Structures are given as C-alpha cells and as structure tokens.
Amino acid sequence: MTTFKAFVTEKVGEKEFQQSIQSKNIQDLPEGDVLVKVAYSSLNYKDALSALGKPGVTKNYPHTPGIDASGVVVSSKDPQFKEGDEVIVTSYDLGMNTWGGFSEYIQVPSNWVVPMPKGLSLKSSMEVGTAGLTAAMSIYKLTQQVKADAGDIVVTGASGGVGSFAVAMLSKMGYSVVAVSGKSEDYLKKLGATKVVGRDEFLEGNQRPLLKPLYAGAVDTVGGDYLATAIKATLPLGVVTCCGNAASFDLPLNVFPFILRGVSLVGIDSQNFPYEERVKVWNNIASEWLPETSDITEEVNLEGLLEKINLIIKGGISGRVLVKVGE
C-alpha cells in the first residue's frame, strides 16, 4: 500500500478550520481514469479560499486543495496516456470539490489531463499554472482581433499572478502594455510594461458614461470599477477580456461602449475552457508565449504552504508561488 503526503484542511468547528500535512494512501483517492504522481503544484487565490474554509469554493471537508498539478502518469485506464508520461492537470473540479494538487498523488478523469507540451517541464508548467493559463486564454481571445500595432493594451491587477503573466506574455509578443497596479513599478517594468498607472489615476473620472479612448484592448483580472473603466476607455472595435472579481462581482456600466464604439467583452472561464483550445493554448505557451519566470515565481514545499496561503489572502504576494510537492 503506497503512502504519501497531502495538505489537508479539516473543519473543526462551526466556522473553524485546521490545516495539516497528513499521511494518506492510494486507496484514499477518489476514483479516476489516470493516477498521477505529482511533482509540482502552484498557489492560487482560489486554493487559499479552499484551504482556509472560505465559502464559495469547497463544500465538503476534510479536503485537499490545489487546482494545479504536474506530474508523471503511474497508471491509466485511457490508452491516450501511459505509465511515465509527463502531464498537466488543471481546472475542472480539481482542488475544489475533488482531491487536489497539494498532494503527492492525484487520481482524475482522463479528460482533465493534458500531455506535457514540448518546451515545458514539470516545473515550468506549474510556474505558469492556472494563473498563466488564464492569462494565455485571455491573450488567445484578445489577439484574434487586436494586433500589436493597434495600440496599448491595459492590464488591471497587473502585480497578481494572472496580471503578471499577461504583462510578460503580451510584452514578449510585441504589444505595448499599460499595467495598472498599486504595487512595485520596477517589478512591472521588468516584466515588460511600457507604462505603470496607479489605481487611483486609472479610476479617475470613471463615473462618466464614456471615457477618452486610450486602449486597443484590455485584460482585466479584478472586475468591478476596474473592468468598467477599462471598457469605457477602450478604442472603437477593441476587445476587453475579464477573468476575476476580486474588486467586485458587480459591473457599474451602461451600454454606450458597446453600441457607440463596438467594444467586445469576452469572459474567460479557465475552469471549463474547451479541451481542444486548452491544449492549443498550452502549446502556444510552450512554443512562443512563455516569458522568463524567475522574476515572477518563488518556490515553497508543502510544509511552507500555509504561510503563503495566509499571505495571498491578504494581498501580500506579487507574482506566483510554485509548490514543490514530490521528491
């Protein structure tokens, strides 16, 4: 019987949760087509919500969070995968209400599993993780209509995981990027931002129904007034993608940007992004879009994870936290 380590959150009171590293065995895992020995995961805001028992992500405890995992196939009922294959598992229900990547083993449906693209490794794929994948999905949709010579692209929440990757990827692709953040200008300039705008400056005058058109497109990661401002300040026929609601899930907006400027708003649902397009985006990341990640990423093991979970909830992390799970 194979035993392994897993990060586990347990409910110990009405609104009280406890986190620990526990020893588990393969028989504890849920049923699935593919058994994967996990090498790396990553820390996302959604993981922290699940790990701390915050409402809206995980319904039943005890639970092992982790919406990202990379690893090696141990066994598979699906002939598409064989023992020894390196794979990526993200999204769907992984780490939400299904045993997640903060564990040395996971067992999942085969349609959650993506073959490791040439150009990525177990480590680098998780330096990207769901944050980088979400940024890449946004860019995939944005760049279908907006070319690099069309004008500036604004990225909100630019210091976060998704925002950092959006800035770095767009810059690498030749786009001029305006980063909106209340944090380090030097960090964002190093990622490739052409200009850094503070939050207050970006939101100035945003109560007006339309703003001066400044941007050919936008990647919004936080929602609320930031998303509304980005839409109001987008040039005719521009594209705005949205993928987050940390600022607010409300959108204070009228129809003018859509009917007077023809702006397109594209929602990005990384959890249920179509499999074929998911594979294509991962291959784009591996072949053309992957930025230098050393300035974006810090690494922890399972034992150091809780400290980072508490920090990300407070907005105290810039960039990405890579989680080394396996030996």
JSON list of C-alpha atoms in Angstrom, two decimals, residues 58-183:
[
{"chain": "A", "resi": 58, "resn": "THR", "atom": "CA", "xyz": [-15.24, 23.82, -1.42]},
{"chain": "A", "resi": 59, "resn": "LYS", "atom": "CA", "xyz": [-18.40, 22.37, 0.08]},
{"chain": "A", "resi": 60, "resn": "ASN", "atom": "CA", "xyz": [-17.18, 19.31, 1.98]},
{"chain": "A", "resi": 61, "resn": "TYR", "atom": "CA", "xyz": [-14.26, 18.80, 4.34]},
{"chain": "A", "resi": 62, "resn": "PRO", "atom": "CA", "xyz": [-11.76, 17.25, 5.06]},
{"chain": "A", "resi": 63, "resn": "HIS", "atom": "CA", "xyz": [-10.32, 18.33, 1.72]},
{"chain": "A", "resi": 64, "resn": "THR", "atom": "CA", "xyz": [-7.01, 18.61, -0.14]},
{"chain": "A", "resi": 65, "resn": "PRO", "atom": "CA", "xyz": [-6.88, 21.84, -2.23]},
{"chain": "A", "resi": 66, "resn": "GLY", "atom": "CA", "xyz": [-4.74, 22.62, -5.27]},
{"chain": "A", "resi": 67, "resn": "ILE", "atom": "CA", "xyz": [-6.28, 23.47, -8.64]},
{"chain": "A", "resi": 68, "resn": "ASP", "atom": "CA", "xyz": [-2.96, 22.83, -10.43]},
{"chain": "A", "resi": 69, "resn": "ALA", "atom": "CA", "xyz": [-0.72, 19.79, -10.76]},
{"chain": "A", "resi": 70, "resn": "SER", "atom": "CA", "xyz": [2.06, 18.48, -12.97]},
{"chain": "A", "resi": 71, "resn": "GLY", "atom": "CA", "xyz": [3.42, 15.00, -12.68]},
{"chain": "A", "resi": 72, "resn": "VAL", "atom": "CA", "xyz": [4.07, 11.58, -14.15]},
{"chain": "A", "resi": 73, "resn": "VAL", "atom": "CA", "xyz": [1.42, 9.01, -15.02]},
{"chain": "A", "resi": 74, "resn": "VAL", "atom": "CA", "xyz": [1.57, 5.95, -12.77]},
{"chain": "A", "resi": 75, "resn": "SER", "atom": "CA", "xyz": [-1.33, 4.09, -14.39]},
{"chain": "A", "resi": 76, "resn": "SER", "atom": "CA", "xyz": [-4.14, 4.91, -16.83]},
{"chain": "A", "resi": 77, "resn": "LYS", "atom": "CA", "xyz": [-7.37, 3.28, -17.98]},
{"chain": "A", "resi": 78, "resn": "ASP", "atom": "CA", "xyz": [-7.29, 5.56, -21.03]},
{"chain": "A", "resi": 79, "resn": "PRO", "atom": "CA", "xyz": [-4.91, 4.38, -23.80]},
{"chain": "A", "resi": 80, "resn": "GLN", "atom": "CA", "xyz": [-4.11, 8.03, -24.63]},
{"chain": "A", "resi": 81, "resn": "PHE", "atom": "CA", "xyz": [-1.86, 8.06, -21.54]},
{"chain": "A", "resi": 82, "resn": "LYS", "atom": "CA", "xyz": [0.73, 5.50, -20.48]},
{"chain": "A", "resi": 83, "resn": "GLU", "atom": "CA", "xyz": [2.99, 4.97, -17.49]},
{"chain": "A", "resi": 84, "resn": "GLY", "atom": "CA", "xyz": [5.81, 7.50, -17.44]},
{"chain": "A", "resi": 85, "resn": "ASP", "atom": "CA", "xyz": [4.04, 10.22, -19.45]},
{"chain": "A", "resi": 86, "resn": "GLU", "atom": "CA", "xyz": [4.55, 13.75, -18.14]},
{"chain": "A", "resi": 87, "resn": "VAL", "atom": "CA", "xyz": [1.21, 15.55, -17.87]},
{"chain": "A", "resi": 88, "resn": "ILE", "atom": "CA", "xyz": [-0.53, 18.72, -16.69]},
{"chain": "A", "resi": 89, "resn": "VAL", "atom": "CA", "xyz": [-3.80, 18.65, -14.75]},
{"chain": "A", "resi": 90, "resn": "THR", "atom": "CA", "xyz": [-5.64, 21.93, -14.10]},
{"chain": "A", "resi": 91, "resn": "SER", "atom": "CA", "xyz": [-9.15, 23.31, -13.83]},
{"chain": "A", "resi": 92, "resn": "TYR", "atom": "CA", "xyz": [-12.47, 21.47, -13.93]},
{"chain": "A", "resi": 93, "resn": "ASP", "atom": "CA", "xyz": [-13.15, 20.38, -10.31]},
{"chain": "A", "resi": 94, "resn": "LEU", "atom": "CA", "xyz": [-9.55, 19.66, -9.32]},
{"chain": "A", "resi": 95, "resn": "GLY", "atom": "CA", "xyz": [-8.84, 21.03, -5.85]},
{"chain": "A", "resi": 96, "resn": "MET", "atom": "CA", "xyz": [-12.32, 22.46, -5.45]},
{"chain": "A", "resi": 97, "resn": "ASN", "atom": "CA", "xyz": [-14.53, 19.53, -4.53]},
{"chain": "A", "resi": 98, "resn": "THR", "atom": "CA", "xyz": [-12.18, 16.87, -5.89]},
{"chain": "A", "resi": 99, "resn": "TRP", "atom": "CA", "xyz": [-8.88, 15.92, -4.24]},
{"chain": "A", "resi": 100, "resn": "GLY", "atom": "CA", "xyz": [-6.34, 18.47, -5.48]},
{"chain": "A", "resi": 101, "resn": "GLY", "atom": "CA", "xyz": [-2.72, 19.02, -6.35]},
{"chain": "A", "resi": 102, "resn": "PHE", "atom": "CA", "xyz": [-1.37, 19.75, -2.84]},
{"chain": "A", "resi": 103, "resn": "SER", "atom": "CA", "xyz": [-0.79, 16.00, -2.64]},
{"chain": "A", "resi": 104, "resn": "GLU", "atom": "CA", "xyz": [1.92, 13.63, -3.83]},
{"chain": "A", "resi": 105, "resn": "TYR", "atom": "CA", "xyz": [-0.70, 11.64, -5.80]},
{"chain": "A", "resi": 106, "resn": "ILE", "atom": "CA", "xyz": [-3.96, 12.53, -7.55]},
{"chain": "A", "resi": 107, "resn": "GLN", "atom": "CA", "xyz": [-6.44, 10.40, -9.50]},
{"chain": "A", "resi": 108, "resn": "VAL", "atom": "CA", "xyz": [-8.60, 12.18, -12.07]},
{"chain": "A", "resi": 109, "resn": "PRO", "atom": "CA", "xyz": [-10.75, 11.72, -15.20]},
{"chain": "A", "resi": 110, "resn": "SER", "atom": "CA", "xyz": [-8.64, 11.42, -18.36]},
{"chain": "A", "resi": 111, "resn": "ASN", "atom": "CA", "xyz": [-10.34, 14.43, -19.98]},
{"chain": "A", "resi": 112, "resn": "TRP", "atom": "CA", "xyz": [-8.79, 16.64, -17.29]},
{"chain": "A", "resi": 113, "resn": "VAL", "atom": "CA", "xyz": [-5.28, 15.58, -18.33]},
{"chain": "A", "resi": 114, "resn": "VAL", "atom": "CA", "xyz": [-3.16, 17.45, -20.91]},
{"chain": "A", "resi": 115, "resn": "PRO", "atom": "CA", "xyz": [0.03, 15.90, -22.33]},
{"chain": "A", "resi": 116, "resn": "MET", "atom": "CA", "xyz": [3.09, 17.96, -21.42]},
{"chain": "A", "resi": 117, "resn": "PRO", "atom": "CA", "xyz": [3.85, 20.18, -24.44]},
{"chain": "A", "resi": 118, "resn": "LYS", "atom": "CA", "xyz": [7.34, 20.13, -25.88]},
{"chain": "A", "resi": 119, "resn": "GLY", "atom": "CA", "xyz": [9.15, 23.15, -24.45]},
{"chain": "A", "resi": 120, "resn": "LEU", "atom": "CA", "xyz": [7.66, 22.86, -20.95]},
{"chain": "A", "resi": 121, "resn": "SER", "atom": "CA", "xyz": [8.79, 20.79, -17.97]},
{"chain": "A", "resi": 122, "resn": "LEU", "atom": "CA", "xyz": [7.08, 19.59, -14.82]},
{"chain": "A", "resi": 123, "resn": "LYS", "atom": "CA", "xyz": [8.47, 22.66, -13.05]},
{"chain": "A", "resi": 124, "resn": "SER", "atom": "CA", "xyz": [7.98, 25.34, -15.71]},
{"chain": "A", "resi": 125, "resn": "SER", "atom": "CA", "xyz": [4.41, 24.25, -16.44]},
{"chain": "A", "resi": 126, "resn": "MET", "atom": "CA", "xyz": [3.49, 24.91, -12.81]},
{"chain": "A", "resi": 127, "resn": "GLU", "atom": "CA", "xyz": [5.38, 28.19, -12.76]},
{"chain": "A", "resi": 128, "resn": "VAL", "atom": "CA", "xyz": [2.73, 29.01, -15.36]},
{"chain": "A", "resi": 129, "resn": "GLY", "atom": "CA", "xyz": [-0.14, 27.07, -13.75]},
{"chain": "A", "resi": 130, "resn": "THR", "atom": "CA", "xyz": [-3.74, 28.25, -13.84]},
{"chain": "A", "resi": 131, "resn": "ALA", "atom": "CA", "xyz": [-2.67, 31.89, -13.46]},
{"chain": "A", "resi": 132, "resn": "GLY", "atom": "CA", "xyz": [-0.50, 31.80, -16.56]},
{"chain": "A", "resi": 133, "resn": "LEU", "atom": "CA", "xyz": [-3.00, 29.63, -18.39]},
{"chain": "A", "resi": 134, "resn": "THR", "atom": "CA", "xyz": [-5.80, 32.11, -17.63]},
{"chain": "A", "resi": 135, "resn": "ALA", "atom": "CA", "xyz": [-3.62, 34.97, -18.86]},
{"chain": "A", "resi": 136, "resn": "ALA", "atom": "CA", "xyz": [-2.83, 32.99, -22.01]},
{"chain": "A", "resi": 137, "resn": "MET", "atom": "CA", "xyz": [-6.51, 32.20, -22.59]},
{"chain": "A", "resi": 138, "resn": "SER", "atom": "CA", "xyz": [-7.26, 35.93, -22.31]},
{"chain": "A", "resi": 139, "resn": "ILE", "atom": "CA", "xyz": [-4.47, 36.74, -24.76]},
{"chain": "A", "resi": 140, "resn": "TYR", "atom": "CA", "xyz": [-5.63, 33.97, -27.11]},
{"chain": "A", "resi": 141, "resn": "LYS", "atom": "CA", "xyz": [-9.07, 35.60, -27.34]},
{"chain": "A", "resi": 142, "resn": "LEU", "atom": "CA", "xyz": [-7.77, 39.18, -27.39]},
{"chain": "A", "resi": 143, "resn": "THR", "atom": "CA", "xyz": [-5.18, 38.73, -30.12]},
{"chain": "A", "resi": 144, "resn": "GLN", "atom": "CA", "xyz": [-7.66, 37.11, -32.50]},
{"chain": "A", "resi": 145, "resn": "GLN", "atom": "CA", "xyz": [-9.00, 40.63, -33.11]},
{"chain": "A", "resi": 146, "resn": "VAL", "atom": "CA", "xyz": [-6.42, 43.09, -31.75]},
{"chain": "A", "resi": 147, "resn": "LYS", "atom": "CA", "xyz": [-2.97, 43.18, -33.35]},
{"chain": "A", "resi": 148, "resn": "ALA", "atom": "CA", "xyz": [0.21, 44.52, -31.77]},
{"chain": "A", "resi": 149, "resn": "ASP", "atom": "CA", "xyz": [0.18, 47.74, -33.82]},
{"chain": "A", "resi": 150, "resn": "ALA", "atom": "CA", "xyz": [-3.40, 48.63, -32.81]},
{"chain": "A", "resi": 151, "resn": "GLY", "atom": "CA", "xyz": [-2.38, 50.49, -29.64]},
{"chain": "A", "resi": 152, "resn": "ASP", "atom": "CA", "xyz": [-1.79, 49.98, -25.92]},
{"chain": "A", "resi": 153, "resn": "ILE", "atom": "CA", "xyz": [-3.25, 47.03, -24.02]},
{"chain": "A", "resi": 154, "resn": "VAL", "atom": "CA", "xyz": [-4.14, 47.76, -20.40]},
{"chain": "A", "resi": 155, "resn": "VAL", "atom": "CA", "xyz": [-3.80, 45.04, -17.76]},
{"chain": "A", "resi": 156, "resn": "THR", "atom": "CA", "xyz": [-5.55, 45.51, -14.41]},
{"chain": "A", "resi": 157, "resn": "GLY", "atom": "CA", "xyz": [-4.37, 43.78, -11.25]},
{"chain": "A", "resi": 158, "resn": "ALA", "atom": "CA", "xyz": [-1.03, 43.62, -13.01]},
{"chain": "A", "resi": 159, "resn": "SER", "atom": "CA", "xyz": [1.03, 42.56, -9.98]},
{"chain": "A", "resi": 160, "resn": "GLY", "atom": "CA", "xyz": [-1.05, 39.44, -9.34]},
{"chain": "A", "resi": 161, "resn": "GLY", "atom": "CA", "xyz": [-0.43, 36.01, -10.80]},
{"chain": "A", "resi": 162, "resn": "VAL", "atom": "CA", "xyz": [-2.68, 36.36, -13.86]},
{"chain": "A", "resi": 163, "resn": "GLY", "atom": "CA", "xyz": [-1.79, 40.01, -14.36]},
{"chain": "A", "resi": 164, "resn": "SER", "atom": "CA", "xyz": [1.96, 39.40, -14.14]},
{"chain": "A", "resi": 165, "resn": "PHE", "atom": "CA", "xyz": [1.78, 36.73, -16.82]},
{"chain": "A", "resi": 166, "resn": "ALA", "atom": "CA", "xyz": [-0.48, 38.87, -19.01]},
{"chain": "A", "resi": 167, "resn": "VAL", "atom": "CA", "xyz": [2.03, 41.74, -18.87]},
{"chain": "A", "resi": 168, "resn": "ALA", "atom": "CA", "xyz": [5.01, 39.47, -19.58]},
{"chain": "A", "resi": 169, "resn": "MET", "atom": "CA", "xyz": [3.34, 37.45, -22.37]},
{"chain": "A", "resi": 170, "resn": "LEU", "atom": "CA", "xyz": [1.89, 40.45, -24.19]},
{"chain": "A", "resi": 171, "resn": "SER", "atom": "CA", "xyz": [5.20, 42.26, -23.98]},
{"chain": "A", "resi": 172, "resn": "LYS", "atom": "CA", "xyz": [7.04, 39.24, -25.38]},
{"chain": "A", "resi": 173, "resn": "MET", "atom": "CA", "xyz": [4.54, 39.17, -28.28]},
{"chain": "A", "resi": 174, "resn": "GLY", "atom": "CA", "xyz": [5.35, 42.80, -29.16]},
{"chain": "A", "resi": 175, "resn": "TYR", "atom": "CA", "xyz": [2.37, 44.54, -27.56]},
{"chain": "A", "resi": 176, "resn": "SER", "atom": "CA", "xyz": [2.68, 47.84, -25.69]},
{"chain": "A", "resi": 177, "resn": "VAL", "atom": "CA", "xyz": [1.35, 47.19, -22.18]},
{"chain": "A", "resi": 178, "resn": "VAL", "atom": "CA", "xyz": [-0.03, 49.65, -19.64]},
{"chain": "A", "resi": 179, "resn": "ALA", "atom": "CA", "xyz": [-0.02, 47.98, -16.21]},
{"chain": "A", "resi": 180, "resn": "VAL", "atom": "CA", "xyz": [-2.49, 49.08, -13.52]},
{"chain": "A", "resi": 181, "resn": "SER", "atom": "CA", "xyz": [-1.30, 48.32, -10.00]},
{"chain": "A", "resi": 182, "resn": "GLY", "atom": "CA", "xyz": [-0.78, 49.77, -6.56]},
{"chain": "A", "resi": 183, "resn": "LYS", "atom": "CA", "xyz": [2.48, 47.88, -6.18]}
]
